[in-house]
Amino acid sequence: MSFFLLFLFLPLSVLSSPVISLISLPFNSTHEFIPSSYIKYLESAGATTVRVPFTASDDEIRKFVDNSNGFFFQGGKPSLPASAVSAFNYVNEIQDNGVYYPMWGTCLGFQWLTQLIADDTSVLELGVFDSEDLLLPLRDVEDGSRMFRGAEGEEYMQVDMKRLFEGYNVTLNMHTDGINISTAERIEGYNILSVNEDRNGKAFVSAFEHETRPIYGAQFHPEKNGFEYGIDENGGPAEPASHSVQGVRASFELARFYVQEARKSGLRYDPESGIEMVFYSNDGIEPGSNHEETYLWKV
Ligand SMILES: *[C@@H]1O[C@H](CO)[C@@H](O)[C@H](O)[C@H]1NC(C)=O
Ligand SMILES: *[C@@H]1O[C@H](CO)[C@@H](O)[C@H](O)[C@H]1NC(C)=O
Ligand SMILES: *[C@@H]1O[C@H](CO)[C@@H](O)[C@H](O)[C@H]1NC(C)=O
């Protein structure tokens, strides 16, 4: 009886939260993965998540978009897959039809979205940036931007995002690929929101937003400040994420901003769709160091 009630009421409780789609990445030849830090990050701001297979077909992508309030591209290694191209194209189509549906990319996801907006994969410079494990304050933050104005809401909830991101080491970079400034300036509709330099002084775009569409990206990893505490084989931190008051607040403010964007698309999730939340649909959680927990799916 209680089991029955649980399943009866589950979809109703889920409907009040925005649902975010994330593409899982190849883990090995039998599994795909999403680090749980992205899931917790989105949950920290009031969203729930669904997992999209890396090799999802156009029809599957449409179903995920139609049943979610936003698409979130995680960090990782693979080059732009057909599923991400399909998601980007379909989301642009529904945006053209007046649906508010935001997209966010972190690290690799930021690079994919830049390539998609430019419609050119060669905008990404490969292997030239010395910026792995590099914790930085942002430089030249566009405080008039939507992202760094912060989440809409009551005034008492606002924080000075420019001061927070420029004043403290709160952005963790984990990349050797990146977008340089002269390339970025040539991409139509692509607004550079901040610039940083790697250890050799080579400049890269660290955040962007699309001029007219709700599309956002961060080259750094906001989710790690709040949700990655793994240790390496020597017992030290696996990565130099900032767990300071400022680091965690910076992370939360970006999560809150993106989830507020997703709330604007209203209710889209249909409990009859068969799409299940990440925490109910995975094939296991594996502990690790760079990712303290990883959700796995058999493929
Ligand atoms: C892939 O990783 C999972 C989780 O660690 C493991 O269970 C599985 O056996 C691995 N597959 C191969 C082919 O190594
Ligand atoms: C900027 O990146 C492009 C690739 O998109 C590359 O061709 C160009 O040489 C780079 N420019 C500088 C100044 O590094
Ligand atoms: C960031 O960290 C570096 C290296 O530890 C330090 O030199 C710099 O002053 C810090 N910047 C801020 C704004 O705290």
Coordinates of N, CA and C in Angstrom, one line a residue, residues 102-295:
P102 N 16.3 27.3 -21.8 CA 17.7 27.6 -21.7 C 18.7 26.4 -21.8
M103 N 19.8 26.8 -22.4 CA 20.9 25.8 -22.4 C 22.1 26.3 -21.7
W104 N 22.8 25.4 -21.0 CA 24.0 25.7 -20.3 C 25.1 24.7 -20.6
G105 N 26.4 25.2 -20.8 CA 27.5 24.3 -20.9 C 28.6 24.6 -19.9
T106 N 29.2 23.6 -19.3 CA 30.3 23.7 -18.4 C 31.5 23.0 -19.0
C107 N 32.7 23.7 -19.1 CA 33.9 23.2 -19.6 C 33.7 22.6 -21.0
L108 N 33.8 21.3 -21.2 CA 33.5 20.7 -22.5 C 32.2 21.2 -23.1
G109 N 31.2 21.3 -22.2 CA 29.9 21.7 -22.7 C 29.9 23.2 -23.2
F110 N 30.7 24.0 -22.5 CA 30.9 25.4 -22.9 C 31.5 25.4 -24.3
Q111 N 32.5 24.5 -24.5 CA 33.2 24.4 -25.8 C 32.2 23.9 -26.9
W112 N 31.4 22.9 -26.6 CA 30.4 22.4 -27.6 C 29.5 23.5 -28.0
L113 N 28.9 24.3 -27.0 CA 28.0 25.3 -27.3 C 28.6 26.4 -28.1
T114 N 29.9 26.7 -27.9 CA 30.6 27.7 -28.7 C 30.7 27.2 -30.1
Q115 N 31.1 26.0 -30.3 CA 31.2 25.4 -31.6 C 29.8 25.4 -32.3
L116 N 28.7 25.1 -31.6 CA 27.4 25.0 -32.1 C 26.9 26.4 -32.5
I117 N 27.2 27.4 -31.7 CA 26.7 28.8 -32.0 C 27.5 29.3 -33.2
A118 N 28.8 29.0 -33.3 CA 29.6 29.4 -34.4 C 29.3 28.6 -35.7
D119 N 28.7 27.4 -35.5 CA 28.5 26.5 -36.6 C 29.8 26.1 -37.2
D120 N 30.8 25.9 -36.4 CA 32.2 25.6 -36.9 C 33.0 25.0 -35.7
T121 N 33.3 23.7 -35.9 CA 34.1 23.1 -34.8 C 35.5 23.6 -34.6
S122 N 36.0 24.3 -35.7 CA 37.4 24.7 -35.7 C 37.6 26.0 -34.8
V123 N 36.6 26.5 -34.2 CA 36.8 27.7 -33.3 C 37.5 27.2 -32.0
L124 N 37.5 25.9 -31.7 CA 38.1 25.4 -30.5 C 39.6 25.2 -30.8
E125 N 40.5 25.8 -30.0 CA 41.9 25.6 -30.1 C 42.3 24.4 -29.2
L126 N 42.9 23.4 -29.8 CA 43.1 22.2 -29.1 C 44.5 22.1 -28.4
G127 N 44.5 21.7 -27.1 CA 45.8 21.4 -26.4 C 46.8 22.5 -26.2
V128 N 46.3 23.8 -26.3 CA 47.3 24.9 -26.3 C 47.3 25.6 -25.0
F129 N 46.3 25.4 -24.1 CA 46.2 26.1 -22.9 C 46.7 25.3 -21.7
D130 N 47.6 26.0 -20.9 CA 48.1 25.4 -19.7 C 47.2 25.8 -18.5
S131 N 46.0 25.2 -18.4 CA 45.1 25.6 -17.4 C 44.3 24.4 -16.8
E132 N 45.0 23.3 -16.6 CA 44.4 22.2 -15.8 C 44.7 22.6 -14.3
D133 N 43.7 22.2 -13.5 CA 43.8 22.5 -12.0 C 44.2 23.9 -11.7
L134 N 43.6 24.8 -12.4 CA 44.0 26.3 -12.2 C 42.8 27.0 -11.7
L135 N 42.9 27.5 -10.4 CA 41.9 28.2 -9.7 C 42.1 29.7 -9.9
L136 N 41.1 30.4 -10.4 CA 41.3 31.8 -10.7 C 40.1 32.7 -10.3
P137 N 40.4 34.0 -10.1 CA 39.2 34.9 -10.1 C 38.9 35.2 -11.5
L138 N 37.7 35.6 -11.8 CA 37.4 36.0 -13.2 C 38.0 37.4 -13.5
R139 N 38.3 37.7 -14.7 CA 38.7 39.0 -15.1 C 37.7 39.7 -16.0
D140 N 37.5 41.0 -15.8 CA 36.7 41.8 -16.8 C 35.3 41.3 -16.9
V141 N 34.6 41.0 -15.7 CA 33.3 40.5 -15.7 C 32.3 41.5 -16.2
E142 N 31.5 41.1 -17.2 CA 30.4 42.0 -17.7 C 29.2 42.0 -16.7
D143 N 29.2 43.0 -15.9 CA 28.2 43.0 -14.9 C 26.8 43.4 -15.4
G144 N 26.8 43.9 -16.6 CA 25.5 44.2 -17.2 C 24.9 43.0 -17.9
S145 N 25.6 41.9 -17.9 CA 25.1 40.6 -18.5 C 24.0 40.0 -17.7
R146 N 23.2 39.1 -18.4 CA 22.2 38.4 -17.7 C 22.8 37.5 -16.6
M147 N 23.8 36.8 -17.0 CA 24.4 35.8 -16.1 C 25.0 36.4 -14.8
F148 N 25.7 37.6 -15.0 CA 26.3 38.2 -13.8 C 25.5 39.2 -13.1
R149 N 24.2 39.4 -13.7 CA 23.3 40.2 -12.9 C 22.7 39.3 -11.8
G150 N 22.8 38.0 -12.2 CA 22.4 36.9 -11.2 C 20.9 36.6 -11.4
A151 N 20.5 35.6 -10.6 CA 19.1 35.1 -10.7 C 18.1 36.2 -10.4
E152 N 17.0 36.2 -11.1 CA 16.0 37.2 -10.8 C 15.3 36.8 -9.5
G153 N 14.9 37.7 -8.7 CA 14.3 37.4 -7.4 C 14.3 38.6 -6.6
E154 N 13.9 38.4 -5.3 CA 13.8 39.6 -4.4 C 15.2 40.2 -4.2
E155 N 15.2 41.4 -3.9 CA 16.4 42.2 -3.8 C 17.3 41.6 -2.6
Y156 N 16.6 41.2 -1.5 CA 17.4 40.7 -0.4 C 18.2 39.4 -0.7
M157 N 17.9 38.8 -1.8 CA 18.6 37.6 -2.2 C 19.8 37.8 -3.1
Q158 N 20.0 39.1 -3.5 CA 21.0 39.3 -4.5 C 22.4 39.5 -3.9
V159 N 23.4 39.1 -4.7 CA 24.8 39.2 -4.3 C 25.5 40.0 -5.4
D160 N 26.5 40.7 -5.1 CA 27.3 41.4 -6.1 C 28.2 40.4 -6.8
M161 N 27.7 39.9 -8.0 CA 28.4 38.8 -8.7 C 29.7 39.2 -9.2
K162 N 29.8 40.5 -9.7 CA 31.1 40.9 -10.3 C 32.2 41.0 -9.2
R163 N 31.8 41.5 -8.0 CA 32.7 41.6 -6.9 C 33.1 40.2 -6.4
L164 N 32.1 39.3 -6.3 CA 32.4 37.9 -5.9 C 33.4 37.2 -6.8
F165 N 33.1 37.3 -8.1 CA 33.9 36.5 -9.1 C 35.2 37.1 -9.4
E166 N 35.3 38.4 -9.3 CA 36.6 39.1 -9.6 C 37.5 39.2 -8.3
G167 N 36.8 39.1 -7.2 CA 37.6 39.3 -5.9 C 38.2 38.1 -5.3
Y168 N 37.8 36.9 -5.7 CA 38.2 35.7 -5.0 C 38.5 34.6 -6.0
N169 N 39.4 33.7 -5.6 CA 39.7 32.5 -6.4 C 38.6 31.5 -6.4
V170 N 37.6 31.7 -7.2 CA 36.4 30.8 -7.1 C 36.1 30.0 -8.4
T171 N 36.9 30.2 -9.5 CA 36.6 29.5 -10.7 C 37.8 28.5 -11.0
L172 N 37.4 27.2 -11.0 CA 38.3 26.1 -11.2 C 38.4 25.7 -12.7
N173 N 39.5 26.0 -13.3 CA 39.7 25.6 -14.7 C 40.4 24.2 -14.8
M174 N 39.9 23.4 -15.8 CA 40.4 22.0 -15.9 C 40.4 21.8 -17.4
H175 N 41.2 22.6 -18.2 CA 41.2 22.4 -19.6 C 42.5 22.7 -20.3
T176 N 42.8 22.1 -21.4 CA 43.9 22.5 -22.3 C 43.4 23.0 -23.6
D177 N 42.1 22.7 -23.9 CA 41.5 23.3 -25.1 C 40.7 24.6 -24.7
G178 N 40.4 25.4 -25.6 CA 39.7 26.7 -25.2 C 39.4 27.5 -26.4
I179 N 38.8 28.7 -26.1 CA 38.4 29.6 -27.2 C 39.2 30.9 -27.0
N180 N 40.0 31.3 -28.0 CA 40.7 32.5 -27.8 C 39.8 33.8 -28.1
I181 N 40.3 34.9 -27.8 CA 39.5 36.1 -27.8 C 39.2 36.5 -29.3
S182 N 40.2 36.5 -30.1 CA 40.0 37.0 -31.5 C 39.0 36.1 -32.2
T183 N 39.0 34.8 -31.9 CA 38.1 33.9 -32.5 C 36.7 34.2 -32.0
A184 N 36.6 34.3 -30.6 CA 35.3 34.5 -30.0 C 34.6 35.8 -30.5
E185 N 35.4 36.9 -30.7 CA 34.9 38.1 -31.2 C 34.3 38.1 -32.6
R186 N 34.6 37.0 -33.3 CA 34.1 36.9 -34.7 C 32.8 36.1 -34.7
I187 N 32.4 35.5 -33.6 CA 31.2 34.6 -33.6 C 30.0 35.5 -33.4
E188 N 29.1 35.4 -34.3 CA 27.9 36.2 -34.3 C 27.0 35.8 -33.1
G189 N 26.5 36.8 -32.4 CA 25.6 36.6 -31.3 C 26.2 36.1 -30.0
Y190 N 27.6 36.0 -30.0 CA 28.3 35.4 -28.9 C 28.9 36.5 -28.0
N191 N 28.4 36.7 -26.8 CA 28.9 37.8 -26.0 C 29.9 37.2 -25.0
I192 N 31.1 37.7 -25.0 CA 32.2 37.3 -24.1 C 31.8 38.0 -22.7
L193 N 31.7 37.2 -21.7 CA 31.4 37.8 -20.4 C 32.6 38.0 -19.4
S194 N 33.6 37.2 -19.7 CA 34.8 37.3 -18.9 C 36.0 36.6 -19.6
V195 N 37.2 37.1 -19.3 CA 38.4 36.6 -19.9 C 39.4 36.2 -18.8
N196 N 40.1 35.1 -19.1 CA 41.2 34.7 -18.1 C 42.4 34.3 -18.9
E197 N 43.5 34.2 -18.2 CA 44.8 33.8 -18.8 C 45.2 32.5 -18.2
D198 N 45.9 31.6 -19.0 CA 46.4 30.4 -18.5 C 47.8 30.7 -17.8
R199 N 48.5 29.7 -17.4 CA 49.8 29.9 -16.7 C 50.8 30.6 -17.6
N200 N 50.7 30.6 -18.9 CA 51.6 31.2 -19.8 C 51.1 32.6 -20.3
G201 N 50.0 33.0 -19.7 CA 49.5 34.3 -20.1 C 48.7 34.3 -21.4
K202 N 48.3 33.1 -21.9 CA 47.5 33.0 -23.1 C 46.0 33.1 -22.7
A203 N 45.3 34.1 -23.3 CA 43.9 34.4 -22.9 C 42.9 33.5 -23.5
F204 N 41.9 33.2 -22.7 CA 40.8 32.4 -23.1 C 39.5 33.0 -22.6
V205 N 38.4 32.7 -23.3 CA 37.1 33.1 -22.9 C 36.7 32.2 -21.7
S206 N 36.3 32.8 -20.5 CA 35.9 32.0 -19.4 C 34.4 31.9 -19.2
A207 N 33.7 32.9 -19.7 CA 32.2 32.8 -19.7 C 31.6 33.5 -20.9
F208 N 30.5 33.0 -21.4 CA 29.7 33.7 -22.4 C 28.3 33.6 -22.2
E209 N 27.5 34.5 -22.9 CA 26.1 34.2 -23.0 C 25.7 34.6 -24.5
H210 N 24.7 34.0 -25.0 CA 24.2 34.4 -26.3 C 23.5 35.8 -26.2
E211 N 23.7 36.6 -27.3 CA 23.1 37.9 -27.2 C 21.6 37.9 -27.1
T212 N 20.9 37.0 -27.8 CA 19.4 37.1 -27.8 C 18.8 35.8 -27.2
R213 N 19.5 34.7 -27.2 CA 18.9 33.4 -26.8 C 19.4 33.1 -25.4
P214 N 18.6 32.3 -24.6 CA 19.1 31.9 -23.3 C 20.1 30.7 -23.4
I215 N 21.2 31.0 -23.9 CA 22.3 30.1 -24.0 C 23.5 30.6 -23.3
Y216 N 24.1 29.8 -22.3 CA 25.1 30.3 -21.4 C 26.3 29.2 -21.3
G217 N 27.5 29.7 -21.0 CA 28.5 28.8 -20.8 C 29.6 29.3 -19.9
A218 N 30.2 28.3 -19.2 CA 31.4 28.6 -18.3 C 32.5 27.6 -18.6
Q219 N 33.7 28.2 -18.9 CA 34.8 27.3 -19.2 C 35.3 26.6 -17.9
F220 N 35.0 27.3 -16.8 CA 35.4 26.7 -15.4 C 34.2 25.8 -14.9
H221 N 34.4 25.2 -13.7 CA 33.5 24.2 -13.2 C 32.9 24.7 -11.9
P222 N 31.7 25.4 -12.0 CA 31.0 25.8 -10.8 C 30.6 24.7 -9.8
E223 N 30.3 23.5 -10.4 CA 29.7 22.4 -9.6 C 30.8 21.9 -8.6
K224 N 32.1 22.0 -9.0 CA 33.1 21.4 -8.1 C 33.3 22.1 -6.8
N225 N 33.1 23.4 -6.7 CA 33.3 24.1 -5.4 C 32.4 23.5 -4.4
G226 N 31.1 23.3 -4.7 CA 30.2 22.8 -3.7 C 30.2 21.3 -3.5
F227 N 30.6 20.6 -4.5 CA 30.3 19.1 -4.5 C 31.4 18.2 -4.9
E228 N 32.6 18.6 -5.0 CA 33.7 17.7 -5.2 C 34.8 17.8 -4.1
Y229 N 34.9 16.8 -3.3 CA 35.8 16.8 -2.1 C 36.8 15.6 -2.1
G230 N 36.9 15.0 -3.3 CA 37.7 13.8 -3.4 C 39.2 14.0 -3.1
I231 N 39.8 12.9 -2.6 CA 41.3 13.0 -2.3 C 42.0 12.1 -3.2
D232 N 43.3 12.4 -3.5 CA 44.1 11.7 -4.4 C 44.9 10.6 -3.6
E233 N 45.8 9.9 -4.3 CA 46.5 8.7 -3.7 C 47.4 9.1 -2.6
N234 N 47.8 10.4 -2.5 CA 48.7 10.9 -1.4 C 47.9 11.5 -0.3
G235 N 46.6 11.5 -0.4 CA 45.7 12.0 0.7 C 45.4 13.4 0.7
G236 N 45.9 14.1 -0.4 CA 45.6 15.5 -0.6 C 44.4 15.7 -1.5
P237 N 43.9 17.0 -1.6 CA 42.8 17.2 -2.5 C 43.1 16.7 -3.9
A238 N 42.1 16.0 -4.6 CA 42.3 15.6 -5.9 C 42.3 16.7 -6.9
E239 N 41.6 17.8 -6.6 CA 41.5 19.0 -7.4 C 41.5 20.2 -6.5
P240 N 42.0 21.4 -7.0 CA 42.0 22.6 -6.1 C 40.7 23.4 -6.1
A241 N 39.5 22.7 -6.1 CA 38.2 23.5 -6.0 C 38.2 24.3 -4.8
S242 N 37.5 25.4 -4.9 CA 37.4 26.3 -3.7 C 36.1 26.0 -2.9
H243 N 36.4 25.5 -1.6 CA 35.3 25.2 -0.7 C 35.1 26.3 0.3
S244 N 35.7 27.5 0.0 CA 35.5 28.7 0.8 C 34.1 29.2 0.8
V245 N 33.7 30.1 1.7 CA 32.4 30.7 1.7 C 32.1 31.3 0.4
Q246 N 33.2 32.0 -0.2 CA 33.0 32.7 -1.5 C 32.9 31.7 -2.6
G247 N 33.7 30.6 -2.6 CA 33.7 29.6 -3.6 C 32.3 28.9 -3.7
V248 N 31.8 28.5 -2.6 CA 30.5 27.8 -2.6 C 29.4 28.8 -3.0
R249 N 29.5 30.0 -2.6 CA 28.4 31.0 -2.9 C 28.4 31.3 -4.4
A250 N 29.7 31.4 -5.0 CA 29.8 31.6 -6.4 C 29.1 30.5 -7.2
S251 N 29.4 29.3 -6.8 CA 28.9 28.1 -7.4 C 27.3 28.1 -7.3
F252 N 26.8 28.4 -6.1 CA 25.4 28.4 -5.9 C 24.7 29.5 -6.8
E253 N 25.3 30.6 -6.9 CA 24.7 31.7 -7.6 C 24.5 31.4 -9.1
L254 N 25.5 30.7 -9.7 CA 25.3 30.3 -11.1 C 24.3 29.2 -11.2
A255 N 24.2 28.3 -10.3 CA 23.2 27.2 -10.3 C 21.8 27.9 -10.2
R256 N 21.7 28.8 -9.3 CA 20.4 29.5 -9.1 C 20.0 30.3 -10.3
F257 N 21.0 31.0 -11.0 CA 20.7 31.7 -12.2 C 20.1 30.8 -13.3
Y258 N 20.8 29.7 -13.5 CA 20.4 28.8 -14.6 C 19.1 28.2 -14.3
V259 N 18.9 27.7 -13.1 CA 17.6 27.1 -12.7 C 16.4 28.1 -12.8
Q260 N 16.7 29.3 -12.4 CA 15.7 30.4 -12.6 C 15.3 30.5 -14.1
E261 N 16.3 30.5 -14.9 CA 16.0 30.5 -16.4 C 15.1 29.4 -16.8
A262 N 15.4 28.2 -16.2 CA 14.7 27.0 -16.6 C 13.2 27.1 -16.1
R263 N 13.0 27.7 -14.9 CA 11.7 27.8 -14.4 C 10.8 28.6 -15.3
K264 N 11.4 29.5 -16.2 CA 10.6 30.3 -17.1 C 9.9 29.5 -18.2
S265 N 10.3 28.2 -18.4 CA 9.6 27.5 -19.4 C 8.4 26.7 -19.0
G266 N 8.0 26.9 -17.7 CA 6.8 26.3 -17.2 C 6.8 24.8 -17.1
L267 N 5.7 24.2 -17.1 CA 5.7 22.7 -16.9 C 5.8 22.0 -18.2
R268 N 6.8 21.2 -18.3 CA 6.9 20.4 -19.6 C 7.0 18.9 -19.4
Y269 N 7.3 18.5 -18.2 CA 7.5 17.1 -17.9 C 6.2 16.3 -17.8
D270 N 6.1 15.3 -18.6 CA 4.9 14.4 -18.6 C 5.3 13.1 -17.9
P271 N 4.7 12.9 -16.7 CA 5.0 11.6 -16.0 C 4.7 10.4 -16.8
E272 N 3.9 10.5 -17.8 CA 3.6 9.3 -18.7 C 4.7 9.1 -19.7
S273 N 5.6 10.0 -19.8 CA 6.6 9.9 -20.9 C 7.5 8.7 -20.7
G274 N 7.6 8.2 -19.5 CA 8.5 7.0 -19.3 C 9.9 7.5 -18.9
I275 N 10.2 8.8 -19.0 CA 11.5 9.3 -18.7 C 11.6 9.4 -17.1
E276 N 12.7 8.8 -16.6 CA 12.9 8.8 -15.2 C 14.0 9.7 -14.7
M277 N 13.9 10.2 -13.5 CA 14.9 11.0 -12.9 C 16.2 10.2 -12.8
V278 N 17.3 10.9 -12.8 CA 18.7 10.3 -12.7 C 18.8 9.4 -11.5
F279 N 18.3 9.9 -10.4 CA 18.5 9.1 -9.1 C 17.7 7.8 -9.1
Y280 N 16.7 7.7 -10.0 CA 15.9 6.4 -10.0 C 16.3 5.5 -11.2
S281 N 17.0 6.1 -12.2 CA 17.2 5.3 -13.4 C 18.6 4.8 -13.7
N282 N 19.5 5.1 -12.8 CA 20.9 4.7 -13.0 C 21.2 3.3 -12.8
D283 N 22.4 2.8 -13.2 CA 22.8 1.4 -13.0 C 24.0 1.4 -12.0
G284 N 24.0 2.3 -11.1 CA 25.0 2.2 -10.0 C 25.7 3.6 -9.9
I285 N 26.3 3.7 -8.7 CA 27.1 4.9 -8.4 C 28.5 4.4 -7.9
E286 N 29.6 5.0 -8.6 CA 30.9 4.5 -8.3 C 31.7 5.6 -7.6
P287 N 32.4 5.4 -6.4 CA 33.2 6.4 -5.8 C 34.5 6.6 -6.5
G288 N 35.0 7.8 -6.4 CA 36.3 8.1 -7.1 C 37.0 9.3 -6.5
S289 N 38.0 9.8 -7.2 CA 38.8 10.9 -6.6 C 38.4 12.3 -7.3
N290 N 38.7 12.4 -8.6 CA 38.3 13.7 -9.3 C 36.8 13.9 -9.3
H291 N 36.1 12.8 -9.4 CA 34.6 12.8 -9.2 C 34.4 11.9 -8.0
E292 N 33.9 12.5 -6.9 CA 33.7 11.7 -5.7 C 32.7 10.6 -5.8
E293 N 31.7 10.9 -6.7 CA 30.7 9.9 -7.0 C 30.4 10.0 -8.5
T294 N 30.2 8.9 -9.2 CA 29.8 8.9 -10.6 C 28.6 8.1 -10.8
Y295 N 27.5 8.6 -11.4 CA 26.4 7.8 -11.8 C 26.7 7.1 -13.1

